Short mmCIF file of C-alpha atoms and ligand atoms in Angstrom, two decimals:
data_model
loop_
_atom_site.label_atom_id
_atom_site.label_comp_id
_atom_site.label_asym_id
_atom_site.label_seq_id
_atom_site.Cartn_x
_atom_site.Cartn_y
_atom_site.Cartn_z
CA MET A 428 110.36 191.91 107.02
CA ALA A 429 106.81 192.47 107.75
CA HIS A 430 107.71 190.28 110.92
CA VAL A 431 110.86 192.20 111.87
CA MET A 432 108.00 195.19 111.81
CA ALA A 433 105.80 193.59 113.91
CA GLU A 434 108.23 193.25 115.97
CA GLY A 435 108.76 196.68 115.99
CA PHE A 436 106.08 198.57 116.80
CA LYS A 437 104.50 195.43 119.49
CA PHE A 438 104.25 197.54 123.34
CA ARG A 439 106.89 195.54 124.48
CA TYR A 440 106.10 196.18 128.53
CA LEU A 441 109.77 196.34 130.43
CA LYS A 442 110.05 196.79 134.31
CA THR A 443 112.26 200.32 133.59
CA PRO A 444 112.61 203.74 135.67
CA VAL A 445 110.93 204.77 131.94
CA HIS A 446 108.63 202.55 131.91
CA GLY A 447 107.22 203.35 135.51
CA LEU A 448 107.25 206.95 134.91
CA ASP A 449 103.17 208.86 135.37
CA PRO A 450 102.70 208.98 131.13
CA ARG A 451 102.04 212.40 130.88
CA VAL A 452 105.70 212.74 132.19
CA LYS A 453 106.79 210.15 129.14
CA LEU A 454 104.19 212.67 127.25
CA LEU A 455 106.21 216.17 128.83
CA MET A 456 109.57 214.43 127.73
CA THR A 457 108.20 213.71 124.63
CA ALA A 458 107.42 216.51 124.22
CA MET A 459 110.41 218.39 125.10
CA LEU A 460 112.59 215.99 123.18
CA PHE A 461 110.24 217.10 119.69
CA ALA A 462 110.76 220.42 120.17
CA LEU A 463 114.50 220.11 120.80
CA ALA A 464 114.22 218.26 116.97
CA LEU A 465 113.09 220.37 115.96
CA LEU A 466 114.82 223.43 116.60
CA SER A 467 118.42 222.03 115.75
CA SER A 468 119.94 223.94 112.87
CA ASN A 469 123.00 222.67 112.97
CA LEU A 470 124.54 218.76 112.70
CA TYR A 471 126.27 219.34 116.28
CA GLN A 472 122.63 220.72 118.01
CA GLU A 473 121.79 217.39 116.37
CA ALA A 474 123.75 215.16 117.19
CA LEU A 475 122.94 216.81 121.08
CA VAL A 476 119.57 215.81 119.78
CA PHE A 477 120.45 211.65 119.73
CA ALA A 478 122.39 212.38 123.21
CA ALA A 479 118.82 213.89 124.17
CA VAL A 480 116.42 210.99 122.62
CA GLY A 481 119.01 208.14 123.71
CA VAL A 482 118.67 208.69 127.41
CA PRO A 483 116.04 208.16 128.21
CA ALA A 484 115.89 205.82 125.27
CA ALA A 485 118.63 203.38 126.86
CA LEU A 486 117.20 203.55 130.27
CA ALA A 487 113.93 202.13 129.23
CA ARG A 488 116.11 199.70 127.21
CA SER A 489 114.79 200.77 123.74
CA LEU A 490 117.79 201.79 122.07
CA LYS A 491 116.98 198.76 119.72
CA ARG A 492 113.61 199.44 119.03
CA LEU A 493 114.30 202.89 118.62
CA LEU A 494 117.27 201.62 116.09
CA ARG A 495 115.36 199.42 114.05
CA ILE A 496 111.79 202.29 114.26
CA ALA A 497 114.86 204.76 112.47
CA ALA A 498 116.14 202.55 110.18
CA LEU A 499 112.49 201.81 109.19
CA SER A 500 112.28 205.43 108.57
CA LEU A 501 115.45 205.80 105.72
CA THR A 502 114.53 205.05 102.78
CA PHE A 503 112.00 208.68 103.31
CA SER A 504 114.75 210.28 104.89
CA LEU A 505 116.77 209.21 101.83
CA MET A 506 113.88 210.60 99.53
CA ILE A 507 113.76 214.16 102.00
CA PHE A 508 117.78 214.36 101.50
CA ALA A 509 117.37 213.10 97.15
CA VAL A 510 114.60 215.87 96.90
CA ASN A 511 116.49 218.17 99.28
CA MET A 512 118.53 218.08 96.52
CA LEU A 513 116.80 218.15 93.35
CA PHE A 514 116.23 221.31 94.18
CA GLY A 515 119.69 222.66 94.66
CA GLN A 516 119.75 223.23 98.57
CA PRO A 517 123.98 222.79 99.54
CA LEU A 518 124.69 219.11 100.82
CA LEU A 519 124.97 220.08 104.63
CA GLU A 520 121.45 221.91 104.48
CA SER A 521 120.82 218.72 103.00
CA ALA A 522 122.30 216.80 105.47
CA VAL A 523 120.72 218.76 108.45
CA ILE A 524 117.35 218.24 106.74
CA THR A 525 117.64 214.72 106.58
CA ILE A 526 119.17 214.43 110.58
CA ARG A 527 116.39 216.35 112.25
CA PHE A 528 113.50 214.79 110.48
CA LEU A 529 115.12 211.39 112.13
CA GLY A 530 115.48 213.13 115.08
CA ILE A 531 112.23 213.31 115.22
CA VAL A 532 110.97 210.42 113.67
CA ALA A 533 113.57 208.81 117.32
CA ALA A 534 112.15 211.70 119.91
CA THR A 535 108.83 210.97 119.23
CA SER A 536 109.18 206.70 119.19
CA VAL A 537 110.58 207.33 123.40
CA PHE A 538 106.74 207.94 124.09
CA PHE A 539 105.01 205.45 121.91
CA VAL A 540 108.27 202.80 123.01
CA THR A 541 107.57 203.37 126.69
CA THR A 542 104.19 204.06 127.36
CA SER A 543 101.61 201.17 126.79
CA PRO A 544 97.97 201.82 124.61
CA ASP A 545 96.16 202.03 127.88
CA GLU A 546 98.65 204.95 129.64
CA ILE A 547 97.53 206.77 126.09
CA GLU A 548 94.20 206.20 126.16
CA TYR A 549 94.29 207.94 130.09
CA VAL A 550 96.68 210.34 129.65
CA MET A 551 94.09 211.69 126.72
CA ARG A 552 90.95 211.19 128.51
CA TRP A 553 93.12 213.98 131.16
CA PHE A 554 93.42 216.00 128.60
CA ARG A 555 88.93 215.83 128.33
CA LEU A 556 88.68 215.00 124.45
CA PRO A 557 85.89 213.66 123.72
CA ARG A 558 85.54 209.27 125.08
CA ASP A 559 84.21 208.42 121.45
CA PHE A 560 87.10 209.58 120.08
CA VAL A 561 89.89 208.66 122.80
CA PHE A 562 88.21 205.15 122.64
CA ALA A 563 88.80 204.96 118.67
CA PHE A 564 92.47 206.10 118.30
CA ALA A 565 93.51 203.78 121.62
CA THR A 566 91.56 201.29 119.79
CA SER A 567 93.37 201.51 117.12
CA ILE A 568 97.27 201.92 118.27
CA ARG A 569 95.66 198.44 120.02
CA PHE A 570 94.53 196.66 116.78
CA VAL A 571 98.34 197.38 115.13
CA PRO A 572 100.40 194.84 116.78
CA VAL A 573 97.09 192.39 115.50
CA LEU A 574 96.80 194.06 111.51
CA MET A 575 100.67 193.12 111.57
CA MET A 576 100.61 189.43 112.83
CA ASP A 577 97.03 189.10 109.88
CA LEU A 578 100.12 190.51 106.79
CA THR A 579 102.41 188.27 108.19
CA GLN A 580 99.76 185.04 107.52
CA ILE A 581 99.10 186.81 104.38
CA ILE A 582 102.11 186.52 103.29
CA ASP A 583 102.26 183.48 103.96
CA ALA A 584 98.79 181.99 102.62
CA GLN A 585 100.16 184.21 99.41
CA ARG A 586 102.96 183.20 98.95
CA SER A 587 102.69 179.37 99.17
CA ARG A 588 100.71 179.71 95.96
CA GLY A 589 103.70 180.85 94.21
CA LEU A 590 103.55 184.81 95.03
CA GLU A 591 106.26 186.77 94.54
CA MET A 592 106.00 189.97 96.14
CA ASP A 593 110.08 191.48 95.36
CA ARG A 594 109.63 190.76 91.90
CA GLY A 595 108.78 192.01 88.22
CA ASN A 596 109.09 196.12 87.65
CA PRO A 597 107.62 198.41 89.85
CA VAL A 598 104.34 198.91 88.36
CA ARG A 599 104.18 195.05 88.85
CA ARG A 600 105.70 195.26 91.85
CA ILE A 601 102.36 197.38 93.42
CA ARG A 602 100.07 194.59 91.61
CA ASN A 603 101.79 192.52 93.12
CA LEU A 604 99.91 194.88 97.24
CA ILE A 605 97.23 193.44 95.58
CA PRO A 606 96.75 190.35 96.94
CA VAL A 607 98.13 190.98 100.30
CA LEU A 608 96.16 194.77 101.29
CA ILE A 609 92.32 193.41 99.68
CA PRO A 610 92.22 190.12 102.36
CA LEU A 611 93.98 192.21 105.13
CA ILE A 612 91.16 195.31 104.86
CA VAL A 613 88.15 192.98 104.20
CA ASN A 614 90.16 190.92 108.02
CA ALA A 615 89.89 194.81 109.25
CA LEU A 616 86.52 195.93 108.67
CA VAL A 617 85.21 192.28 109.57
CA ARG A 618 87.44 193.10 112.97
CA SER A 619 85.67 196.86 113.34
CA GLY A 620 82.48 195.51 112.95
CA GLU A 621 82.40 192.95 115.63
CA LEU A 622 83.64 194.76 117.95
CA ALA A 623 81.41 197.66 117.52
CA GLU A 624 79.15 194.81 118.45
CA ALA A 625 80.21 193.26 120.84
CA MET A 626 80.79 196.99 122.75
CA GLU A 627 77.46 197.61 122.42
CA ALA A 628 76.23 194.52 123.94
CA ARG A 629 78.81 195.25 127.13
CA GLY A 630 77.30 198.85 127.36
CA TYR A 631 79.50 201.14 125.08
CA GLY A 632 77.66 204.57 125.37
CA ALA A 633 74.95 203.34 128.50
CA VAL A 634 75.62 206.15 129.79
CA SER A 635 76.83 209.48 129.69
CA ARG A 636 79.85 209.46 131.80
CA PRO A 637 81.12 206.81 132.78
CA THR A 638 83.54 205.79 135.46
CA SER A 639 86.38 204.43 134.96
CA MET A 640 89.12 202.09 137.64
CA HIS A 641 92.07 204.03 136.37
CA ALA A 642 93.83 207.51 138.50
CA LEU A 643 96.55 209.29 137.01
CA LEU A 644 99.33 209.96 140.92
CA MET A 645 102.14 211.69 140.57
CA LYS A 646 104.46 209.75 141.61
CA LYS A 647 108.11 211.07 144.21
CA ASN A 648 110.02 209.88 140.57
CA ASP A 649 107.97 211.33 138.70
CA TYR A 650 108.62 214.36 140.89
CA ALA A 651 112.63 213.99 140.49
CA ALA A 652 111.96 212.82 136.59
CA LEU A 653 110.44 215.96 136.33
CA LEU A 654 113.12 217.92 138.62
CA VAL A 655 115.89 216.40 135.79
CA LEU A 656 114.25 216.77 132.58
CA VAL A 657 113.50 220.53 133.29
CA PRO A 658 116.05 222.20 134.07
CA ALA A 659 118.58 220.20 131.03
CA TRP A 660 115.46 221.19 129.05
CA SER A 661 115.85 224.79 129.36
CA LEU A 662 119.08 224.86 129.00
CA LEU A 663 119.05 222.77 125.45
CA ILE A 664 116.79 224.95 124.59
CA THR A 665 118.31 228.49 125.48
CA TYR A 666 121.15 227.46 123.65
CA PHE A 667 118.97 226.09 120.72
CA LEU A 668 117.43 229.51 120.47
CA GLY A 669 120.45 231.02 119.99
CA LEU A 670 119.89 232.55 124.14
CA LEU A 671 122.72 231.69 124.65
CA MET B 134 111.96 157.12 98.55
CA SER B 135 110.85 160.28 101.47
CA VAL B 136 109.68 163.36 99.38
CA ILE B 137 109.52 165.45 102.54
CA GLU B 138 112.54 164.97 104.86
CA PHE B 139 113.06 166.44 108.61
CA GLU B 140 116.46 165.84 109.72
CA ASP B 141 117.34 167.12 113.22
CA VAL B 142 115.55 170.45 112.86
CA ARG B 143 115.45 172.97 115.29
CA HIS B 144 113.69 176.01 114.93
CA ARG B 145 113.70 179.38 116.54
CA MET B 146 111.72 182.43 116.74
CA PRO B 147 112.39 185.61 115.87
CA ASN B 148 111.97 186.06 120.41
CA GLY B 149 113.77 183.46 121.34
CA VAL B 150 110.36 180.83 121.49
CA VAL B 151 111.91 177.43 120.53
CA ALA B 152 109.31 175.96 117.96
CA LEU B 153 111.05 173.68 117.24
CA ASP B 154 113.61 171.49 118.54
CA SER B 155 115.14 167.94 117.39
CA VAL B 156 112.86 167.10 115.09
CA SER B 157 113.54 164.48 112.10
CA LEU B 158 110.82 163.21 110.10
CA LYS B 159 110.31 161.45 107.08
CA VAL B 160 106.76 161.61 104.36
CA GLY B 161 107.21 158.82 101.75
CA ARG B 162 105.29 159.28 98.81
CA GLY B 163 101.79 158.46 98.59
CA GLU B 164 101.84 158.75 102.61
CA VAL B 165 99.07 160.46 104.33
CA VAL B 166 100.39 161.54 107.54
CA ALA B 167 98.26 162.84 110.06
CA VAL B 168 100.42 166.08 113.10
CA VAL B 169 97.94 166.52 115.49
CA GLY B 170 99.19 168.50 119.48
CA GLY B 171 98.05 171.03 121.77
CA ASN B 172 97.62 174.51 120.66
CA GLY B 173 101.82 176.26 119.69
CA ALA B 174 102.46 173.06 119.92
CA GLY B 175 104.85 173.04 117.02
CA LYS B 176 102.39 172.93 114.13
CA THR B 177 101.82 175.32 112.09
CA THR B 178 105.98 176.34 112.01
CA LEU B 179 106.47 172.31 111.44
CA LEU B 180 103.94 173.10 108.43
CA LYS B 181 105.86 176.66 107.39
CA HIS B 182 109.27 174.28 106.79
CA MET B 183 107.67 172.48 104.39
CA ASN B 184 108.13 175.23 101.37
CA GLY B 185 110.20 177.03 102.71
CA LEU B 186 107.84 179.42 104.03
CA LEU B 187 110.90 178.97 107.37
CA LYS B 188 114.53 177.95 106.95
CA PRO B 189 115.76 175.61 110.35
CA SER B 190 118.43 177.19 112.68
CA SER B 191 120.07 174.02 112.40
CA GLY B 192 119.48 170.68 111.38
CA ARG B 193 118.18 170.10 107.47
CA VAL B 194 115.37 170.24 105.36
CA THR B 195 114.76 168.34 102.19
CA VAL B 196 111.85 168.61 99.57
CA PHE B 197 112.25 165.93 96.53
CA GLY B 198 116.10 165.67 98.01
CA LYS B 199 116.06 169.65 97.81
CA GLU B 200 117.79 171.41 101.00
CA THR B 201 114.97 173.84 101.08
CA LYS B 202 117.45 176.60 102.41
CA GLU B 203 119.03 176.44 98.19
CA GLU B 204 115.90 176.76 96.50
CA SER B 205 112.53 179.48 96.65
CA ILE B 206 109.55 178.94 98.24
CA ALA B 207 107.45 179.27 95.47
CA ARG B 208 109.67 176.34 93.38
CA LEU B 209 109.06 174.70 96.07
CA SER B 210 105.32 175.36 97.02
CA ARG B 211 104.39 174.80 92.80
CA ARG B 212 105.64 170.60 94.05
CA VAL B 213 104.12 170.93 97.80
CA GLY B 214 100.57 172.85 98.37
CA LEU B 215 99.92 174.45 101.53
CA VAL B 216 96.63 175.32 102.92
CA PHE B 217 96.66 177.52 105.67
CA GLN B 218 94.13 177.35 108.71
CA ASN B 219 92.49 180.83 107.59
CA SER B 220 90.56 181.19 104.30
CA ASP B 221 90.45 184.87 104.79
CA HIS B 222 93.73 185.67 105.09
CA GLN B 223 94.12 183.81 101.60
CA ILE B 224 90.30 185.24 99.34
CA PHE B 225 90.94 188.58 97.28
CA SER B 226 89.65 188.36 93.80
CA GLU B 227 86.46 189.15 92.82
CA SER B 228 85.01 185.32 91.86
CA ALA B 229 85.33 181.99 92.94
CA LYS B 230 87.48 181.45 89.46
CA GLU B 231 89.36 184.08 88.96
CA GLU B 232 90.57 182.63 92.69
CA VAL B 233 91.45 179.12 91.23
CA MET B 234 93.29 180.92 88.86
CA PHE B 235 95.80 182.93 90.50
CA GLY B 236 97.04 180.38 91.08
CA LEU B 237 97.85 179.13 88.00
CA LYS B 238 98.64 182.06 86.96
CA ASN B 239 102.05 182.58 88.98
CA PHE B 240 103.09 180.23 88.06
CA GLY B 241 102.74 180.32 84.38
CA ILE B 242 100.38 178.03 83.50
CA PRO B 243 99.21 179.30 79.92
CA PRO B 244 95.95 180.70 80.29
CA GLY B 245 93.86 178.62 78.29
CA GLU B 246 95.07 175.44 80.14
CA ALA B 247 94.58 177.69 83.63
CA GLU B 248 91.35 177.75 82.64
CA GLU B 249 90.50 174.00 81.98
CA LYS B 250 92.73 172.82 84.97
CA ALA B 251 90.34 175.71 87.36
CA GLY B 252 87.27 174.57 86.06
CA ARG B 253 88.39 170.84 86.71
CA ALA B 254 89.41 172.12 90.37
CA LEU B 255 86.22 173.75 90.80
CA GLU B 256 84.39 171.47 89.44
CA TYR B 257 85.98 168.55 91.32
CA TYR B 258 85.53 169.90 94.88
CA GLY B 259 81.70 170.80 94.53
CA LEU B 260 82.21 174.59 93.53
CA ALA B 261 81.34 174.48 89.54
CA ASP B 262 77.58 176.95 90.64
CA LEU B 263 79.42 178.74 92.38
CA ALA B 264 81.88 180.09 89.92
CA ALA B 265 80.93 183.00 88.80
CA ARG B 266 80.38 183.97 92.58
CA PRO B 267 82.49 186.29 94.48
CA PRO B 268 84.08 184.37 97.26
CA LEU B 269 83.84 186.19 100.33
CA THR B 270 79.68 185.51 99.90
CA LEU B 271 80.34 182.06 100.75
CA SER B 272 80.05 180.01 103.56
CA GLY B 273 82.68 179.06 105.54
CA GLY B 274 82.65 174.99 103.85
CA GLU B 275 82.83 176.83 100.49
CA LYS B 276 85.80 178.95 101.23
CA LYS B 277 87.68 175.87 102.70
CA ARG B 278 86.98 174.10 99.49
CA LEU B 279 88.12 177.01 97.54
CA CYS B 280 90.68 176.95 99.30
CA ILE B 281 91.32 173.50 98.53
CA ALA B 282 90.85 174.29 95.09
CA ALA B 283 93.05 177.27 94.47
CA VAL B 284 96.37 175.46 95.37
CA MET B 285 95.12 171.23 94.01
CA ALA B 286 94.27 172.95 90.38
CA TRP B 287 98.37 172.72 90.47
CA GLU B 288 98.17 169.55 90.91
CA PRO B 289 101.25 169.92 93.22
CA ASP B 290 102.71 166.59 94.34
CA VAL B 291 101.95 166.81 98.07
CA LEU B 292 99.12 168.27 99.63
CA VAL B 293 99.38 170.61 102.99
CA LEU B 294 96.26 170.48 105.48
CA ASP B 295 96.82 173.04 108.16
CA GLU B 296 94.13 172.90 110.89
CA PRO B 297 91.48 172.24 107.82
CA THR B 298 88.28 171.26 110.49
CA VAL B 299 88.65 174.28 112.43
CA GLY B 300 84.52 176.25 112.66
CA GLN B 301 83.49 174.09 110.36
CA ASP B 302 79.91 173.04 110.20
CA TYR B 303 79.01 168.70 110.39
CA PRO B 304 78.27 168.69 106.21
CA SER B 305 81.37 170.89 105.34
CA ARG B 306 83.43 168.66 107.91
CA SER B 307 82.63 165.55 106.17
CA ARG B 308 82.42 166.68 103.01
CA LEU B 309 86.41 167.86 103.68
CA PHE B 310 86.33 164.05 105.11
CA GLY B 311 85.41 162.67 101.54
CA VAL B 312 88.51 164.97 100.12
CA VAL B 313 90.82 164.14 102.17
CA GLN B 314 89.17 159.98 101.87
CA GLY B 315 89.68 160.94 98.26
CA LEU B 316 93.20 162.23 98.31
CA ALA B 317 94.49 159.34 100.16
CA SER B 318 92.76 156.69 98.34
CA SER B 319 94.01 157.75 95.10
CA ASN B 320 97.49 157.85 96.27
CA ARG B 321 98.55 161.57 96.85
CA THR B 322 100.83 162.58 99.47
CA VAL B 323 99.02 164.61 102.32
CA VAL B 324 99.56 165.99 105.67
CA ILE B 325 97.15 167.15 107.57
CA VAL B 326 97.81 169.14 111.09
CA SER B 327 94.83 168.80 113.08
CA HIS B 328 93.93 167.95 117.62
CA ASP B 329 90.79 167.34 116.10
CA LEU B 330 91.75 163.15 116.09
CA GLU B 331 87.93 162.66 116.09
CA PHE B 332 87.71 163.66 112.59
CA LEU B 333 90.75 161.80 111.87
CA TRP B 334 90.34 158.80 113.86
CA PRO B 335 88.09 156.78 110.95
CA LEU B 336 91.05 157.38 108.91
CA SER B 337 93.99 156.79 111.35
CA PRO B 338 96.70 157.27 109.18
CA ARG B 339 100.40 157.11 110.91
CA THR B 340 99.92 159.74 113.36
CA VAL B 341 103.06 162.38 114.83
CA VAL B 342 102.55 163.87 117.18
CA MET B 343 103.73 166.69 118.60
CA SER B 344 104.98 168.40 122.07
CA LYS B 345 106.69 171.96 123.19
CA GLY B 346 108.18 171.90 119.49
CA ARG B 347 109.24 168.16 119.82
CA VAL B 348 107.56 164.96 118.03
CA VAL B 349 106.55 162.82 121.21
CA ALA B 350 105.24 159.55 119.49
CA ASP B 351 105.31 158.65 114.92
CA GLY B 352 103.37 155.41 114.49
CA PRO B 353 99.53 154.58 113.26
CA ALA B 354 96.64 156.46 114.62
CA ARG B 355 95.59 152.50 116.07
CA GLU B 356 98.69 153.03 117.76
CA VAL B 357 99.28 156.17 119.15
CA PHE B 358 95.89 157.29 120.12
CA MET B 359 96.10 153.99 122.46
CA ARG B 360 98.49 155.95 124.47
CA THR B 361 96.91 158.06 126.56
CA GLU B 362 98.69 158.95 129.17
CA MET B 363 101.68 160.23 126.34
CA LEU B 364 98.44 162.64 125.10
CA ARG B 365 96.80 163.80 127.83
CA ASP B 366 100.62 165.03 127.97
CA ALA B 367 100.16 166.71 124.52
CA GLY B 368 97.03 168.47 125.60
CA LEU B 369 95.19 165.80 123.47
CA ARG B 370 91.99 163.31 124.32
CA GLU B 371 91.66 160.16 122.56
CA PRO B 372 88.29 159.50 120.23
CA GLN B 373 85.21 158.89 122.00
CA LEU B 374 85.13 155.80 120.13
CA LEU B 375 88.49 154.57 121.64
CA GLN B 376 87.50 155.64 125.16
CA LEU B 377 84.18 153.85 124.08
CA SER B 378 85.99 150.38 123.37
CA ARG B 379 88.48 150.25 126.79
CA ARG B 380 85.37 150.81 128.64
CA PHE B 381 84.06 147.15 127.29
CA GLY B 382 87.96 145.70 127.21
CA ARG B 383 87.87 145.27 123.50
CA GLU B 384 91.13 144.62 121.80
CA GLU B 385 90.39 145.48 118.79
CA PRO B 386 88.49 149.11 118.77
CA PHE B 387 85.35 150.76 116.99
CA THR B 388 85.85 152.41 113.92
CA ALA B 389 82.35 153.80 113.68
CA VAL B 390 79.22 154.65 115.59
CA ASP B 391 77.05 151.10 114.33
CA GLN B 392 79.51 148.99 114.55
CA ALA B 393 80.16 150.10 118.32
CA ALA B 394 75.72 150.35 117.76
CA ALA B 395 75.85 146.81 116.68
CA TRP B 396 78.38 144.88 118.94
CA LEU B 397 76.86 146.61 122.06
CA THR B 398 73.29 145.15 121.24
CA GLU B 399 74.42 142.29 120.29
CA ARG B 400 76.27 141.91 123.89
CA GLY B 401 73.30 143.51 125.33
CA ARG B 402 71.36 140.67 123.95
CA ALA B 403 73.51 138.43 125.60
CA ASN B 404 73.50 138.95 128.43
N1 ADP C 1801 105.79 184.73 113.93
C1 ADP C 1801 105.66 184.12 115.29
N2 ADP C 1801 106.77 184.92 116.25
C2 ADP C 1801 107.17 184.25 117.73
N3 ADP C 1801 106.23 183.20 117.42
C3 ADP C 1801 105.88 182.06 117.49
C4 ADP C 1801 105.57 182.80 116.66
N4 ADP C 1801 104.53 181.93 115.27
C5 ADP C 1801 104.93 181.24 116.41
N5 ADP C 1801 105.40 181.80 117.51
C6 ADP C 1801 105.08 180.82 118.53
O1 ADP C 1801 105.81 179.00 118.26
C7 ADP C 1801 105.51 177.99 119.07
C8 ADP C 1801 104.42 177.23 117.76
O2 ADP C 1801 103.66 178.24 117.54
P1 ADP C 1801 102.58 176.73 116.25
O3 ADP C 1801 104.20 176.63 115.40
O4 ADP C 1801 101.75 178.37 115.74
O5 ADP C 1801 102.13 176.29 116.96
P2 ADP C 1801 100.27 175.62 117.04
O6 ADP C 1801 100.20 175.51 114.81
O7 ADP C 1801 101.29 174.02 117.05
O8 ADP C 1801 99.52 175.53 117.53
C9 ADP C 1801 104.07 179.00 119.82
O9 ADP C 1801 104.75 178.94 121.00
C10 ADP C 1801 104.07 179.90 119.48
O10 ADP C 1801 103.84 180.94 120.20
MG1 MG C 1802 98.40 176.24 114.09
#
């Protein structure tokens, strides 16, 4: 299970037209999809949202990954559904709200599935966010796969010592997490301390305006993508807002 | 009777990497087996099949006559104790004693008896004085011995060690060697994974060489380590004492530095 999750979150570079876009274009596209998902108000519109998310995901050969991420958020979706029903929302309304949540998850994932941590860092710099903040953010994303690998190894070690994670009542199961979470957190802390030292040893923070190796440049295919995205989105959003 | 048996085992990772390919291997009771090979050879994957953490994609792994597919990891671990490479991936308790108690409690050993067994294990591995110490504050060598003690405490029939010498300084290495030697002479079944041939040489156990997921050699260390080409292809280098023996055309290789030194002195005198 942990392994499947590790795979799902790991960024993998694929040579597809979507991966190759300028990260700013990918961000804009994701923001557009996000807005659509947020504003969808009936099942029909939600179907359109999934179609709109599906096209770039398919072009990026990442439909399976996206489905996997959606599956992971399914438990959470079911909770949303249950809470809505409990508070007396009609069935259809509850379903719409739940599916809207799934749509938002899928829309946001498009960005993270197609954009490398490096690209995310460039975009944030382009927005002139504080350097330390950008670095901390990009590093924490880069560390997710590392932590996931730690997690699988820790689980293997503790299971070899007789820990049965999914046995017993709910209280017991939560207690079962202690032998897994403590080594995970301790390792993460140790590693971040080491990273900080290594960064300083390599001159991080020595000058207030460091130079950069990468410049973001819009290419032909980026403009082409915008030419398709903007009109298609405008059409959909006008319809979603009931102006059509 | 073999305690662990691999029959034509193949293991394919979820990402398609074939980590084990046509592996057949028997570990007999009371046998000490070293598994050697370069990085990524499939050694850890092999070990994880021994207590059911991983199941073969095809072929069979049987442990004490039972196929691992039909047993829980906990039940298998009761008899086959695995100690992983990185101690920091398992240490979590407030004291060394509690760290050892963890497995004992998981296997349902009554508190009084568990307490006693934990005490004995700490004593045996030279950690009695550190019983109350938070394990995170121990040295690398002490942590390693604690991890071994934490498994040996429940007295598994087989002990499986993954790369025990990595990151260990000289005193810890020699203590570790003592531990392995002690287990070997008390007729324990031990499987020890290592690419540290220097460490294994004085023990000279049966040695299984792995390369790219396959077993490429299996036999006494004395014979296997002689096959220089094969070792090099598997990403390994023969131990220095063996190189020295070869350099001087000795049939019977040196097993200790003192022995080599005595022989060389003698030879020098004769010339
Ligand atoms: N969880 C995993 N997912 C994908 N590939 C893996 C995984 N674990 C190991 N591998 C791959 O399987 C092969 C064998 O790995 P491993 O058994 O760890 O080798 P060793 O312990 O000999 O260094 C390597 O190519 C490694 O990259
Ligand atoms: Mg390994």
